[in-house]
mmCIF file of C-alpha atoms and ligand atoms in Angstrom:
data_model
loop_
_atom_site.group_PDB
_atom_site.id
_atom_site.type_symbol
_atom_site.label_atom_id
_atom_site.label_comp_id
_atom_site.label_asym_id
_atom_site.label_seq_id
_atom_site.Cartn_x
_atom_site.Cartn_y
_atom_site.Cartn_z
ATOM 1 C CA UNK A 12 106.375 114.350 109.939
ATOM 2 C CA UNK A 13 104.422 113.494 106.807
ATOM 3 C CA UNK A 14 103.992 109.748 106.263
ATOM 4 C CA UNK A 15 102.499 108.427 103.078
ATOM 5 C CA UNK A 16 101.547 104.988 101.785
ATOM 6 C CA UNK A 17 101.636 104.389 98.055
ATOM 7 C CA UNK A 18 99.232 101.507 97.655
ATOM 8 C CA UNK A 19 98.321 99.298 94.720
ATOM 9 C CA UNK A 20 98.673 95.898 93.075
ATOM 10 C CA UNK A 21 101.903 94.525 91.589
ATOM 11 C CA UNK A 22 102.892 96.608 88.578
ATOM 12 C CA UNK A 23 100.631 99.545 89.426
ATOM 13 C CA UNK A 24 103.565 101.973 89.435
ATOM 14 C CA UNK A 25 104.416 102.253 93.138
ATOM 15 C CA UNK A 26 108.178 102.105 92.605
ATOM 16 C CA UNK A 27 108.120 104.409 89.577
ATOM 17 C CA UNK A 28 106.077 107.083 91.340
ATOM 18 C CA UNK A 29 107.948 106.671 94.644
ATOM 19 C CA UNK A 30 111.206 107.739 93.003
ATOM 20 C CA UNK A 31 109.599 110.958 91.799
ATOM 21 C CA UNK A 32 107.740 111.642 95.047
ATOM 22 C CA UNK A 33 110.777 111.275 97.299
ATOM 23 C CA UNK A 34 112.683 113.685 95.046
ATOM 24 C CA UNK A 35 109.912 116.282 95.322
ATOM 25 C CA UNK A 36 108.982 115.902 98.993
ATOM 26 C CA UNK A 37 112.219 114.740 100.626
ATOM 27 C CA UNK A 38 110.639 111.650 102.154
ATOM 28 C CA UNK A 39 112.541 108.480 103.019
ATOM 29 C CA UNK A 40 111.475 105.670 100.647
ATOM 30 C CA UNK A 41 110.782 102.339 102.378
ATOM 31 C CA UNK A 42 109.974 99.520 99.952
ATOM 32 C CA UNK A 43 109.775 96.108 101.592
ATOM 33 C CA UNK A 44 110.242 94.482 98.153
ATOM 34 C CA UNK A 45 113.509 96.411 97.649
ATOM 35 C CA UNK A 46 114.641 95.596 101.210
ATOM 36 C CA UNK A 47 113.935 91.894 100.622
ATOM 37 C CA UNK A 48 115.794 91.940 97.282
ATOM 38 C CA UNK A 49 118.813 93.504 99.055
ATOM 39 C CA UNK A 50 118.733 90.643 101.559
ATOM 40 C CA UNK A 51 118.619 88.146 98.670
ATOM 41 C CA UNK A 52 121.545 89.865 96.917
ATOM 42 C CA UNK A 53 123.562 89.747 100.158
ATOM 43 C CA UNK A 54 122.591 86.056 100.559
ATOM 44 C CA UNK A 55 121.554 86.515 104.176
ATOM 45 C CA UNK A 56 119.522 83.734 105.871
ATOM 46 C CA UNK A 57 116.482 86.029 105.763
ATOM 47 C CA UNK A 58 117.042 86.641 102.026
ATOM 48 C CA UNK A 59 117.419 82.960 101.253
ATOM 49 C CA UNK A 60 114.222 82.104 103.132
ATOM 50 C CA UNK A 61 112.312 84.954 101.466
ATOM 51 C CA UNK A 62 113.485 84.129 97.941
ATOM 52 C CA UNK A 63 111.635 80.840 97.632
ATOM 53 C CA UNK A 64 108.406 82.507 98.792
ATOM 54 C CA UNK A 65 108.811 85.526 96.495
ATOM 55 C CA UNK A 66 109.571 83.267 93.530
ATOM 56 C CA UNK A 67 106.146 81.664 94.029
ATOM 57 C CA UNK A 68 104.487 85.087 94.102
ATOM 58 C CA UNK A 69 103.366 84.676 97.712
ATOM 59 C CA UNK A 70 103.684 87.066 100.648
ATOM 60 C CA UNK A 71 106.548 86.587 103.107
ATOM 61 C CA UNK A 72 105.451 86.281 106.772
ATOM 62 C CA UNK A 73 104.196 89.422 108.508
ATOM 63 C CA UNK A 74 106.796 89.184 111.327
ATOM 64 C CA UNK A 75 109.640 89.348 108.808
ATOM 65 C CA UNK A 76 108.515 92.524 107.048
ATOM 66 C CA UNK A 77 107.299 94.223 110.233
ATOM 67 C CA UNK A 78 110.749 93.724 111.778
ATOM 68 C CA UNK A 79 112.403 95.121 108.637
ATOM 69 C CA UNK A 80 110.210 98.230 108.825
ATOM 70 C CA UNK A 81 110.824 98.570 112.563
ATOM 71 C CA UNK A 82 114.596 98.572 111.953
ATOM 72 C CA UNK A 83 114.298 101.024 109.068
ATOM 73 C CA UNK A 84 112.280 103.449 111.231
ATOM 74 C CA UNK A 85 114.867 103.144 114.029
ATOM 75 C CA UNK A 86 117.721 103.702 111.587
ATOM 76 C CA UNK A 87 116.262 106.938 110.192
ATOM 77 C CA UNK A 88 115.511 109.053 113.268
ATOM 78 C CA UNK A 89 115.882 112.362 111.453
ATOM 79 C CA UNK A 90 113.659 111.576 108.439
ATOM 80 C CA UNK A 91 111.094 114.294 107.771
ATOM 81 C CA UNK A 92 108.644 111.572 106.763
ATOM 82 C CA UNK A 93 108.390 108.149 105.185
ATOM 83 C CA UNK A 94 106.931 106.902 101.919
ATOM 84 C CA UNK A 95 105.867 103.269 102.358
ATOM 85 C CA UNK A 96 105.819 101.276 99.090
ATOM 86 C CA UNK A 97 104.554 97.685 99.071
ATOM 87 C CA UNK A 98 103.914 97.834 102.823
ATOM 88 C CA UNK A 99 101.563 97.267 104.602
ATOM 89 C CA UNK A 100 100.171 94.309 102.623
ATOM 90 C CA UNK A 101 97.950 92.689 105.269
ATOM 91 C CA UNK A 102 95.702 94.072 107.994
ATOM 92 C CA UNK A 103 98.164 92.751 110.604
ATOM 93 C CA UNK A 104 100.961 94.748 108.950
ATOM 94 C CA UNK A 105 98.767 97.875 108.879
ATOM 95 C CA UNK A 106 97.963 97.537 112.570
ATOM 96 C CA UNK A 107 101.644 96.981 113.404
ATOM 97 C CA UNK A 108 102.638 100.055 111.374
ATOM 98 C CA UNK A 109 100.064 102.230 113.123
ATOM 99 C CA UNK A 110 101.467 101.074 116.453
ATOM 100 C CA UNK A 111 105.104 101.706 115.490
ATOM 101 C CA UNK A 112 104.285 105.193 114.211
ATOM 102 C CA UNK A 113 102.193 106.091 117.234
ATOM 103 C CA UNK A 114 105.129 105.109 119.481
ATOM 104 C CA UNK A 115 107.047 107.798 117.602
ATOM 105 C CA UNK A 116 104.237 110.318 118.039
ATOM 106 C CA UNK A 117 103.268 110.276 114.388
ATOM 107 C CA UNK A 118 100.821 108.561 112.014
ATOM 108 C CA UNK A 119 99.937 107.864 108.388
ATOM 109 C CA UNK A 120 98.656 111.076 106.800
ATOM 110 C CA UNK A 121 97.472 109.690 103.488
ATOM 111 C CA UNK A 122 97.124 106.438 101.520
ATOM 112 C CA UNK A 123 97.188 106.929 97.753
ATOM 113 C CA UNK A 124 95.853 103.875 95.916
ATOM 114 C CA UNK A 125 96.815 103.413 92.267
ATOM 115 C CA UNK A 126 93.997 101.880 90.187
ATOM 116 C CA UNK A 127 95.146 99.805 87.207
ATOM 117 C CA UNK A 128 93.297 97.076 85.277
ATOM 118 C CA UNK A 129 94.503 93.490 85.562
ATOM 119 C CA UNK A 130 95.377 93.224 81.843
ATOM 120 C CA UNK A 131 97.560 96.313 82.081
ATOM 121 C CA UNK A 132 99.299 94.990 85.244
ATOM 122 C CA UNK A 133 100.187 91.694 83.559
ATOM 123 C CA UNK A 134 101.394 93.455 80.390
ATOM 124 C CA UNK A 135 103.597 95.852 82.382
ATOM 125 C CA UNK A 136 105.162 93.106 84.489
ATOM 126 C CA UNK A 137 105.848 90.759 81.567
ATOM 127 C CA UNK A 138 107.409 93.671 79.724
ATOM 128 C CA UNK A 139 109.590 94.613 82.688
ATOM 129 C CA UNK A 140 110.565 90.942 83.073
ATOM 130 C CA UNK A 141 112.495 91.175 79.800
ATOM 131 C CA UNK A 142 115.081 93.401 81.478
ATOM 132 C CA UNK A 143 114.506 93.584 85.264
ATOM 133 C CA UNK A 144 116.251 90.377 86.271
ATOM 134 C CA UNK A 145 113.354 89.880 88.728
ATOM 135 C CA UNK A 146 112.545 86.175 88.727
ATOM 136 C CA UNK A 147 108.943 86.933 89.787
ATOM 137 C CA UNK A 148 108.347 88.945 86.577
ATOM 138 C CA UNK A 149 109.183 86.384 83.915
ATOM 139 C CA UNK A 150 106.488 83.745 84.459
ATOM 140 C CA UNK A 151 102.834 84.595 83.867
ATOM 141 C CA UNK A 152 101.687 82.038 86.478
ATOM 142 C CA UNK A 153 103.822 83.767 89.140
ATOM 143 C CA UNK A 154 102.504 87.169 88.099
ATOM 144 C CA UNK A 155 98.951 85.801 88.460
ATOM 145 C CA UNK A 156 99.773 84.496 91.954
ATOM 146 C CA UNK A 157 101.085 87.927 92.949
ATOM 147 C CA UNK A 158 97.856 89.553 91.761
ATOM 148 C CA UNK A 159 95.771 86.876 93.545
ATOM 149 C CA UNK A 160 97.684 87.429 96.801
ATOM 150 C CA UNK A 161 96.924 91.130 96.418
ATOM 151 C CA UNK A 162 93.208 90.482 95.911
ATOM 152 C CA UNK A 163 92.970 87.953 98.762
ATOM 153 C CA UNK A 164 95.145 89.573 101.435
ATOM 154 C CA UNK A 165 96.110 93.116 100.481
ATOM 155 C CA UNK A 166 93.024 94.799 99.013
ATOM 156 C CA UNK A 167 91.500 94.794 102.550
ATOM 157 C CA UNK A 168 94.294 97.118 103.673
ATOM 158 C CA UNK A 169 92.696 99.823 101.505
ATOM 159 C CA UNK A 170 89.413 99.278 103.333
ATOM 160 C CA UNK A 171 91.242 99.466 106.665
ATOM 161 C CA UNK A 172 92.549 102.972 105.884
ATOM 162 C CA UNK A 173 89.263 104.007 104.277
ATOM 163 C CA UNK A 174 87.642 103.592 107.704
ATOM 164 C CA UNK A 175 89.961 106.332 108.938
ATOM 165 C CA UNK A 176 89.192 108.477 105.838
ATOM 166 C CA UNK A 177 92.827 108.263 104.756
ATOM 167 C CA UNK A 178 92.353 106.453 101.424
ATOM 168 C CA UNK A 179 92.325 108.319 98.112
ATOM 169 C CA UNK A 180 92.041 106.425 94.814
ATOM 170 C CA UNK A 181 94.141 107.638 91.909
ATOM 171 C CA UNK A 182 93.840 106.582 88.266
ATOM 172 C CA UNK A 183 97.060 104.640 87.688
ATOM 173 C CA UNK A 184 96.789 104.462 83.889
ATOM 174 C CA UNK A 185 98.030 107.258 81.667
ATOM 175 C CA UNK A 186 101.474 108.806 81.393
ATOM 176 C CA UNK A 187 103.855 108.652 84.350
ATOM 177 C CA UNK A 188 103.777 112.457 84.580
ATOM 178 C CA UNK A 189 99.962 112.643 84.561
ATOM 179 C CA UNK A 190 99.789 110.158 87.417
ATOM 180 C CA UNK A 191 102.558 111.981 89.293
ATOM 181 C CA UNK A 192 100.615 115.274 89.007
ATOM 182 C CA UNK A 193 97.481 113.617 90.377
ATOM 183 C CA UNK A 194 99.442 112.194 93.340
ATOM 184 C CA UNK A 195 101.083 115.566 94.059
ATOM 185 C CA UNK A 196 97.711 117.353 94.040
ATOM 186 C CA UNK A 197 96.439 115.064 96.778
ATOM 187 C CA UNK A 198 99.612 115.401 98.848
ATOM 188 C CA UNK A 199 99.646 119.183 98.515
ATOM 189 C CA UNK A 200 95.973 119.399 99.481
ATOM 190 C CA UNK A 201 96.591 117.195 102.512
ATOM 191 C CA UNK A 202 99.722 118.961 103.710
ATOM 192 C CA UNK A 203 98.042 122.365 103.333
ATOM 193 C CA UNK A 204 95.028 121.190 105.367
HETATM 194 P P1 LIG B 22 107.318 94.265 95.559
HETATM 195 O O1 LIG B 22 108.715 94.504 95.219
HETATM 196 O O2 LIG B 22 106.635 95.199 96.460
HETATM 197 O O3 LIG B 22 106.558 94.122 94.202
HETATM 198 P P2 LIG B 22 105.042 94.344 93.794
HETATM 199 O O4 LIG B 22 104.155 94.989 94.765
HETATM 200 O O5 LIG B 22 104.624 93.003 93.314
HETATM 201 O O6 LIG B 22 105.071 95.381 92.708
HETATM 202 P P3 LIG B 22 106.173 95.839 91.733
HETATM 203 O O7 LIG B 22 107.335 96.370 92.439
HETATM 204 O O8 LIG B 22 106.387 94.752 90.739
HETATM 205 O O9 LIG B 22 105.344 96.971 90.983
HETATM 206 P P4 LIG B 22 105.209 98.524 91.317
HETATM 207 O O10 LIG B 22 103.815 98.806 91.752
HETATM 208 O O11 LIG B 22 106.325 99.024 92.146
HETATM 209 O O12 LIG B 22 105.318 99.065 89.844
HETATM 210 P P5 LIG B 22 106.581 99.676 89.073
HETATM 211 O O13 LIG B 22 106.690 101.128 89.341
HETATM 212 O O14 LIG B 22 107.761 98.833 89.294
HETATM 213 O O15 LIG B 22 107.164 92.807 96.180
HETATM 214 C C1 LIG B 22 107.791 91.686 95.620
HETATM 215 C C2 LIG B 22 107.567 90.477 96.523
HETATM 216 O O16 LIG B 22 108.198 90.708 97.794
HETATM 217 C C3 LIG B 22 106.118 90.158 96.877
HETATM 218 O O17 LIG B 22 105.518 89.341 95.885
HETATM 219 C C4 LIG B 22 106.277 89.436 98.209
HETATM 220 O O18 LIG B 22 106.717 88.115 98.008
HETATM 221 C C5 LIG B 22 107.421 90.202 98.860
HETATM 222 N N1 LIG B 22 106.954 91.329 99.687
HETATM 223 C C6 LIG B 22 107.245 92.644 99.503
HETATM 224 N N2 LIG B 22 106.663 93.404 100.440
HETATM 225 C C7 LIG B 22 105.990 92.551 101.253
HETATM 226 C C8 LIG B 22 105.166 92.740 102.392
HETATM 227 N N3 LIG B 22 104.914 93.965 102.895
HETATM 228 N N4 LIG B 22 104.618 91.646 102.968
HETATM 229 C C9 LIG B 22 104.867 90.389 102.484
HETATM 230 N N5 LIG B 22 105.629 90.150 101.385
HETATM 231 C C10 LIG B 22 106.181 91.223 100.786
HETATM 232 O O19 LIG B 22 106.070 99.536 87.565
HETATM 233 C C11 LIG B 22 105.937 98.273 86.946
HETATM 234 C C12 LIG B 22 106.321 98.406 85.462
HETATM 235 O O20 LIG B 22 105.389 99.259 84.816
HETATM 236 C C13 LIG B 22 107.693 99.035 85.239
HETATM 237 O O21 LIG B 22 108.304 98.426 84.150
HETATM 238 C C14 LIG B 22 107.375 100.509 84.929
HETATM 239 O O22 LIG B 22 108.326 101.094 84.126
HETATM 240 C C15 LIG B 22 106.043 100.378 84.233
HETATM 241 N N6 LIG B 22 105.178 101.564 84.438
HETATM 242 C C16 LIG B 22 105.057 102.315 85.572
HETATM 243 N N7 LIG B 22 104.164 103.298 85.399
HETATM 244 C C17 LIG B 22 103.676 103.154 84.128
HETATM 245 C C18 LIG B 22 102.709 103.876 83.377
HETATM 246 N N8 LIG B 22 102.063 104.937 83.879
HETATM 247 N N9 LIG B 22 102.443 103.451 82.111
HETATM 248 C C19 LIG B 22 103.099 102.375 81.591
HETATM 249 N N10 LIG B 22 104.039 101.659 82.257
HETATM 250 C C20 LIG B 22 104.317 102.044 83.520
HETATM 251 MG MG1 LIG B 23 107.844 98.056 93.302
#
């Protein structure tokens, strides 16, 4: 199995690059943001509870997303590997993920961290907000909260994986194809090692 984390702040291009990476490498894409938005669309109790938190730009509780990832891992027993997007977002989530993967006899191979300036993040998200229908994209104060949550709670997850020499920083500004090529080079180097 080859398990990859695509890491980075809101708007850094995780979703965009994930689509291309899963097509090239045949990984199963697990985005906790997408899973939560499906719960909201289906108006489940979990979705309704998560919506008010997401609309403020805050993180939903660790237990909720860890359980969603646990179920997704259980439901995909024949996956050749997973691409985690937007998860883990706290050290507790990272520790829980390591545990879940080790129970399956596997681990995270690589964490690719997209580096994008704050001004560019805000510009991208406001621009996407014109068409995405995502309520957390339309208001600059909510976008700022999402970036603050990242800085306060999520950036440490990069340091967590850096301790295990799994973190590689990638320039996240430039064309989508340039960034994709840089990501692929790291994956190819790692899977050949
Ligand atoms: P989530 O859905 O994960 O959103 P996010 O991390 O805030 O990031 P985005 O999905 O907005 O950005 P992205 O990095 O995927 O960039 P994208 O490719 O779309 O989370 C939403 C909420 O759910 C959270 O706030 C939280 O409440 C909750 N949540 C989710 N996971 C959680 C967890 N694990 N724990 C707790 N809570 C959780 O690109 C953005 C835009 O830029 C697009 O318009 C794209 O077209 C454009 N773009 C992409 N690449 C480029 C480029 N190279 N140049 C120019 N534009 C580009
Ligand atoms: Mg995304």
